[in-house]
XYZ file of C-alpha atoms in Angstrom:
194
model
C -66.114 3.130 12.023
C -64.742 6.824 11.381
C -61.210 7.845 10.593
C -61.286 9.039 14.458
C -62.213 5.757 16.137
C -59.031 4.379 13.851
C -56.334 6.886 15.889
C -58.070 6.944 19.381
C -57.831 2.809 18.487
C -54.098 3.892 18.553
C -54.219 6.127 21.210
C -55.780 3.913 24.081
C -55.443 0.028 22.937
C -53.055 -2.155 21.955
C -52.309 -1.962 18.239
C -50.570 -3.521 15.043
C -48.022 -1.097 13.427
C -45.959 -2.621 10.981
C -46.641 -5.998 11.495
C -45.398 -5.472 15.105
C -47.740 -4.940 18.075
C -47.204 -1.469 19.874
C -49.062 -0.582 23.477
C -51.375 2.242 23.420
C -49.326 5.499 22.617
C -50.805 7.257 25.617
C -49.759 4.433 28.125
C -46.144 5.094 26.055
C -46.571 8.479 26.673
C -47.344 8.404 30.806
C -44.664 5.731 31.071
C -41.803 8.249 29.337
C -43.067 10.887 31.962
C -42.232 8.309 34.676
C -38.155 7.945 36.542
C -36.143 5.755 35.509
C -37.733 6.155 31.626
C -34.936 8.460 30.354
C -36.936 10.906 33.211
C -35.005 14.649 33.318
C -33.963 14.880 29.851
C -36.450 17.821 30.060
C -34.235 20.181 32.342
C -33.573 20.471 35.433
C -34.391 22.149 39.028
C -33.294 25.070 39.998
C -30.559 23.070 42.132
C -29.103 22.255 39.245
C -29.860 18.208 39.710
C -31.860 16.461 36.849
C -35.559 16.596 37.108
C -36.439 12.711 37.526
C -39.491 12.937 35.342
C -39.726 13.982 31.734
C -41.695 17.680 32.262
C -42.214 17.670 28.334
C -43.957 14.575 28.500
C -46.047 15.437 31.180
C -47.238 18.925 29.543
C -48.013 17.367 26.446
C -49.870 14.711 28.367
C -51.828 17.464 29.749
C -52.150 18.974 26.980
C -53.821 16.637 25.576
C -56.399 15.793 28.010
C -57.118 19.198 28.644
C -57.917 20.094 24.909
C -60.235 16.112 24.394
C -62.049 17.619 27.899
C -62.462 20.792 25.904
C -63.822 19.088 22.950
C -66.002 16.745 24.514
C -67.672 19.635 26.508
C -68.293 21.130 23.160
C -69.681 18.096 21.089
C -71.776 16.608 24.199
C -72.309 19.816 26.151
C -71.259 18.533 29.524
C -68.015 17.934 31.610
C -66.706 14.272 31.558
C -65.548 13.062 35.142
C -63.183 10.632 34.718
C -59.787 9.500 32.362
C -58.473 10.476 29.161
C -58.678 6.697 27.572
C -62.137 6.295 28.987
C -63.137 9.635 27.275
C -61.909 8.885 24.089
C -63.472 5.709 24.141
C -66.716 7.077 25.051
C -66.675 9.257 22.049
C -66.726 6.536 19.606
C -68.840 4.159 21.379
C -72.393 3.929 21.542
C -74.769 5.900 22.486
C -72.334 7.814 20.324
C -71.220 5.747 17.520
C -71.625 7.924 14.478
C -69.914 11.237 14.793
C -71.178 13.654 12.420
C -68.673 13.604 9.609
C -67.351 17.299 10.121
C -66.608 16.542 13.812
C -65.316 12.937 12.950
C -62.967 15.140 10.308
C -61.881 17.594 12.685
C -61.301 14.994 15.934
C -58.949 12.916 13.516
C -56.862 15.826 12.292
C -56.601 16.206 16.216
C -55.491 13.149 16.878
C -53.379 12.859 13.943
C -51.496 16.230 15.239
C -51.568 14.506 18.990
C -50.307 10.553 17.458
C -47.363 12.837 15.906
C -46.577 15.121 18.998
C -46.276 11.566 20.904
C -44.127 10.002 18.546
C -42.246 12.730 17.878
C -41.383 12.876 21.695
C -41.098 9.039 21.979
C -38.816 8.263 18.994
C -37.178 12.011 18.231
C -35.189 12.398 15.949
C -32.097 14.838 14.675
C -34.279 18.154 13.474
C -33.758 19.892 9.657
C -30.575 22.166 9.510
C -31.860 25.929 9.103
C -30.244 27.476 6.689
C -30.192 31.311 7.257
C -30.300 32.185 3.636
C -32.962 33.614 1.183
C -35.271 31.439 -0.779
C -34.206 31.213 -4.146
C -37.240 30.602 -5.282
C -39.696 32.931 -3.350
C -36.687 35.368 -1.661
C -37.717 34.829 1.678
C -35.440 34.262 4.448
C -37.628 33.794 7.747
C -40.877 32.655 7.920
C -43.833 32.682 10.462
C -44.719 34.378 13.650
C -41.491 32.651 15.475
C -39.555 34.188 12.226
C -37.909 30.256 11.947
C -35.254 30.303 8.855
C -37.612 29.566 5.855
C -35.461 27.140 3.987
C -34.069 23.771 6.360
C -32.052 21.000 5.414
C -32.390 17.316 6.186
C -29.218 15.382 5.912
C -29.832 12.360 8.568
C -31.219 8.854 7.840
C -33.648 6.771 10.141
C -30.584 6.036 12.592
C -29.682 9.765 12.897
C -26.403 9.239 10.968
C -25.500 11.483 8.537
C -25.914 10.854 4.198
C -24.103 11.028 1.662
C -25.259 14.716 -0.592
C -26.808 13.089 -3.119
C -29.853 11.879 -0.533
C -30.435 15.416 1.049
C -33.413 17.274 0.607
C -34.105 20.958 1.199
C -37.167 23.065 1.670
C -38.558 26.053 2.110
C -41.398 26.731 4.636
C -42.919 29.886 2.957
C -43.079 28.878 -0.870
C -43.013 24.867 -0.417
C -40.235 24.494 -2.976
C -38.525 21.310 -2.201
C -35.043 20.228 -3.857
C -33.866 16.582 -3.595
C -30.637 14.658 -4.468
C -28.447 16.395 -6.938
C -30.635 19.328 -7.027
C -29.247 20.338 -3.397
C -26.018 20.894 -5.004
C -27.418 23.269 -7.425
C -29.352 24.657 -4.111
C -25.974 25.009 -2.589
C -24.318 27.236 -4.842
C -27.033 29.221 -5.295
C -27.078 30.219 -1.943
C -23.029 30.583 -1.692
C -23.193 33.001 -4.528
C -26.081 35.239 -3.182
């Protein structure tokens, strides 16, 4: 079995995480997109009343499908009729057991990104402070086509509540220096006295 038949396992069946059995993440994912599943935290119409589905789970949903439709088309060369779980069950089943190991490399970095999109949505949690300083190690202050702040902060725990200093971290997008603990402090007043 490839490192892609392991996530779509997690994707479409039943599965053990943790010693603790989870439904399939994409079931997870269509029943957040449902009302009355914490539905319109997304936005709302133009009315100004909640929206009583979750849009974001819906587009990333769709996203999905669309690009395992895309991919399929690609590996097999024709359009599969019918749903997402079947498909991705269908591409690690036989007559099509053994991906070749690029594609099996390439659909499980895919899935990896989707299993972390999903979570990500299902269990968020509080993002990284942006600092809207300059690196001290590699001088940069934004970073990327969005031009995000390059260095972010992470001062939360599992349960979203804030830590004590000496359990921060910091990093910076653009160089990948990290600084952890006491080194934070030091990261601090660097950045105070620029």
């Amino acid at each position: 079995m490839g490192r892609f038949a392991v996530h779509v396992h997690q994707l479409i069946s039943t599965h053990r995480t943790g010693g603790e059995l989870h439904p399939p993440l994409l079931t997870r994912l269509r029943d957040a997109a449902k009302p009355g599943n914490d539905g319109g935290k997304a936005g709302s119409s133009d009315s100004g009343k909640p929206i009583p589905i979750d849009a974001t789970a819906i587009d990333l949903f769709c996203k999905i499908e669309t690009r395992a439709r895309k991919e399929w088309l690609h590996l097999r060369g024709f359009v599969y009729v019918g749903k997402l779980e079947n498909l991705l069950w269908d591409l690690i089943s036989p007559p099509f057991t053994e991906l070749p190991e690029d594609w099996d490399l390439y659909l499980y970095d895919l899935a990896t990104s989707w299993i972390d999109e999903i979570l990500g949505l299902l269990n968020p949690t509080k993002p990284r402070r942006k600092l809207h300083s300059p690196c001290p190690a590699c001088g940069v202050k934004y970073h990327g086509e969005r031009r995000t702040p390059a260095l972010t902060l992470n001062c939360w725990d599992e349960n979203e509540d804030m830590v004590h200093p000496s359990k921060w971290d910091a990093a910076c997008s653009a160089c990948g220096a990290e600084w952890h603990g006491d080194e934070v402090q030091w990261l601090s007043r660097t950045l105070i006295a620029v």
